[in-house]
XYZ file of N, CA and C in Angstrom:
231
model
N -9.755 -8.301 -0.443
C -10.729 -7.917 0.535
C -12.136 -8.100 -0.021
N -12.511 -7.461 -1.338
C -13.916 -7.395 -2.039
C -13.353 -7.650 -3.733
N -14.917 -7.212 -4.160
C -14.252 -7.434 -5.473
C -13.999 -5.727 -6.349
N -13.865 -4.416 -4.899
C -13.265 -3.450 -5.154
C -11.939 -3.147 -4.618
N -11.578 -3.721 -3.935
C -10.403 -3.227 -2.632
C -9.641 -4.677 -2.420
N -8.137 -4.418 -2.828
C -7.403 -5.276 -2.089
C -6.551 -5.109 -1.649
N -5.661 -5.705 -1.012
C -4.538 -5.122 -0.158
C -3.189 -5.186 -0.967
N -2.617 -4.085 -1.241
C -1.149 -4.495 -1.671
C 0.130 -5.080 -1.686
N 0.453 -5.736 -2.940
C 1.377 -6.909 -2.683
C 2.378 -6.528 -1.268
N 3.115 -5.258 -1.391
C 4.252 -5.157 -0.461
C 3.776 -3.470 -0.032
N 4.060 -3.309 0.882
C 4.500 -1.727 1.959
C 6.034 -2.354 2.097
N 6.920 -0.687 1.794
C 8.265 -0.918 2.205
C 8.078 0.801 2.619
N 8.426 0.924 3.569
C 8.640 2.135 4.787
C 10.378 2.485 4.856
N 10.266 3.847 4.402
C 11.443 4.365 4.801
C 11.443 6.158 4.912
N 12.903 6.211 6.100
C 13.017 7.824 6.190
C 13.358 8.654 5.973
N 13.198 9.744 6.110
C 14.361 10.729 5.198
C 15.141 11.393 6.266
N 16.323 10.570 6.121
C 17.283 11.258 7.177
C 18.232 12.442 7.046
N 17.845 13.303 6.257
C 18.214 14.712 5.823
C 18.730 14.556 4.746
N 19.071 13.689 4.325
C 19.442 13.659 2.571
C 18.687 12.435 1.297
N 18.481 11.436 2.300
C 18.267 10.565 1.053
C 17.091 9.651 2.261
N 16.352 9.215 1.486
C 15.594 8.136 2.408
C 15.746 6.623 2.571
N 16.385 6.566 3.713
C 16.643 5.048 3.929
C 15.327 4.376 4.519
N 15.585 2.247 4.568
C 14.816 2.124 4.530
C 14.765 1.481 6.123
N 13.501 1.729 6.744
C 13.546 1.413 8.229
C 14.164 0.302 8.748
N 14.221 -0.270 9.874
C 14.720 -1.438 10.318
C 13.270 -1.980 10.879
N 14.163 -3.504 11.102
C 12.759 -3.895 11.783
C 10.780 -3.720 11.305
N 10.440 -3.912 10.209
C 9.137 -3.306 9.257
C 8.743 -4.650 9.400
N 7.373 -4.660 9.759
C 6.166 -5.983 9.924
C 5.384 -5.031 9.718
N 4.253 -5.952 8.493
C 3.010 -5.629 8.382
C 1.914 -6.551 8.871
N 0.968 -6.081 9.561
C 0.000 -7.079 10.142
C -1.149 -6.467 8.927
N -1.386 -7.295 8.307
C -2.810 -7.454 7.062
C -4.143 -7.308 7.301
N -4.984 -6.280 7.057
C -6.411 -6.553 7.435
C -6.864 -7.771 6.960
N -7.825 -8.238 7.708
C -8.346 -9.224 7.324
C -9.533 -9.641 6.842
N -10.243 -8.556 6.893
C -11.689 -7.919 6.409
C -11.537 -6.528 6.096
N -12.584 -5.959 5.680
C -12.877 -4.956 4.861
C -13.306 -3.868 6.709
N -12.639 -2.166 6.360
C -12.868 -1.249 7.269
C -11.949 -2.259 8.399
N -11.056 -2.813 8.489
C -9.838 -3.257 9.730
C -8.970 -2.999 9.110
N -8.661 -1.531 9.770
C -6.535 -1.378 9.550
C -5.348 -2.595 9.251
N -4.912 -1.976 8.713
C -3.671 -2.567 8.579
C -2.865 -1.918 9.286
N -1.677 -2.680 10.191
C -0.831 -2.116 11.020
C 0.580 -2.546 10.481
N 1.405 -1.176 10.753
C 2.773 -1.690 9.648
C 3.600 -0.754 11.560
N 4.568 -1.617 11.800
C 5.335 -1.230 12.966
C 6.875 -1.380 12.359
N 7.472 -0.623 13.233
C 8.539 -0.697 12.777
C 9.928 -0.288 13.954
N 11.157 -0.417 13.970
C 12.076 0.382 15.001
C 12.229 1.777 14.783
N 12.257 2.300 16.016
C 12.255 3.831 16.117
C 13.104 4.236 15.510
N 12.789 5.416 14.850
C 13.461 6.265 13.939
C 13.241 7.715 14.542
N 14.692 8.551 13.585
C 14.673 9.853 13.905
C 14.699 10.684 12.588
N 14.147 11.701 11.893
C 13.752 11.970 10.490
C 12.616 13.037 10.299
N 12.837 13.619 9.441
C 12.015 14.500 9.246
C 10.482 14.236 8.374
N 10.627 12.934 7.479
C 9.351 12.345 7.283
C 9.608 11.089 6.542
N 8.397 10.190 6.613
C 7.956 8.778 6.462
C 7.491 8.827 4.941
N 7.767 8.006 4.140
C 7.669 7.524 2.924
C 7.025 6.178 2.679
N 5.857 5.955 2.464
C 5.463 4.413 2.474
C 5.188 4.670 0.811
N 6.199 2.720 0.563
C 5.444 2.304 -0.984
C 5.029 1.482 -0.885
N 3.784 1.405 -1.484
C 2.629 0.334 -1.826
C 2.899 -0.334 -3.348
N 2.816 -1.288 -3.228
C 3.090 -2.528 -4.352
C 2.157 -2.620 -4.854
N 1.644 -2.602 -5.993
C 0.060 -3.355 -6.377
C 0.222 -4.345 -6.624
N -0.702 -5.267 -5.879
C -1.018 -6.472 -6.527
C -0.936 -6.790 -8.002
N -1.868 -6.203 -8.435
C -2.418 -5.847 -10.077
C -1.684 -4.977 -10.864
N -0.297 -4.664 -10.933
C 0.054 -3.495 -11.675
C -0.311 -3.720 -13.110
N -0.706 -2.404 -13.383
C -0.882 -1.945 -14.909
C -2.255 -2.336 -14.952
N -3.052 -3.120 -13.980
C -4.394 -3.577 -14.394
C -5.426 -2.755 -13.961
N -6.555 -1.979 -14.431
C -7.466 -1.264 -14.071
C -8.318 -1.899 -13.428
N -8.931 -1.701 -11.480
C -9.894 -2.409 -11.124
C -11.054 -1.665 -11.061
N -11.886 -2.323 -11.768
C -12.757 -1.290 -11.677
C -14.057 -1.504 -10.203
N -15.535 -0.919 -9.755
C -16.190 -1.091 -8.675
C -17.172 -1.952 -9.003
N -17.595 -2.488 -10.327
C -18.395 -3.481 -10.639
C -17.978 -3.817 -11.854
N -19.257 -4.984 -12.142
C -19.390 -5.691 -13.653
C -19.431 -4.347 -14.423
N -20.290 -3.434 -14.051
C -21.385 -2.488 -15.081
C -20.185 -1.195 -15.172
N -19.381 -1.320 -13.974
C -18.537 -0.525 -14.523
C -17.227 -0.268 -14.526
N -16.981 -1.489 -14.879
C -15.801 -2.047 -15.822
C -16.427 -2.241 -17.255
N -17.408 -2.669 -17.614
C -17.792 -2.442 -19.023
C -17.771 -0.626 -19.714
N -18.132 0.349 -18.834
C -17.815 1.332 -19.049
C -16.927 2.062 -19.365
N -15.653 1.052 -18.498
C -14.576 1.636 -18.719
C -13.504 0.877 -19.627
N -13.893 0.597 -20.208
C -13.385 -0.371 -21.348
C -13.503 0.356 -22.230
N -12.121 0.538 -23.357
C -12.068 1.232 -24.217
C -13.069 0.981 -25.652
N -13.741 1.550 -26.591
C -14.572 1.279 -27.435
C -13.624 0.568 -28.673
């Protein structure tokens, strides 16, 4: 999106159907495409007591930082 914010590799959506959380049917993500535009993740109706979304990082393990000046900051000495 910028060179603070990007969108994550994968969303995988699932429910907790009173014991264990399965994972939805039917899951499309529509991608913002600019910066402040939702992302829309739809899916087939479900019945459950609550929604679990995992986000993928792009970058795992990598620290992004909000600029040049501070990512130099945050760099270990």
């Amino acid at each position: 999106m910028d060179a603070t914010h990007t969108l994550p590799a994968a969303v995988d959506v699932a429910v907790l159907d009173g014991r264990a959380y399965v994972p939805v049917r039917g899951a499309q993500t529509g991608w913002a495409d600019t910066s402040d535009t939702p992302t829309v993740i739809t899916f087939d109706a479900v019945r459950g007591s609550r929604l679990r979304l995992t986000l993928t990082s792009r970058y795992p393990g990598e620290p992004r930082a909000r600029s040049a000046s501070a990512a130099r900051r945050c760099r270990p000495a």
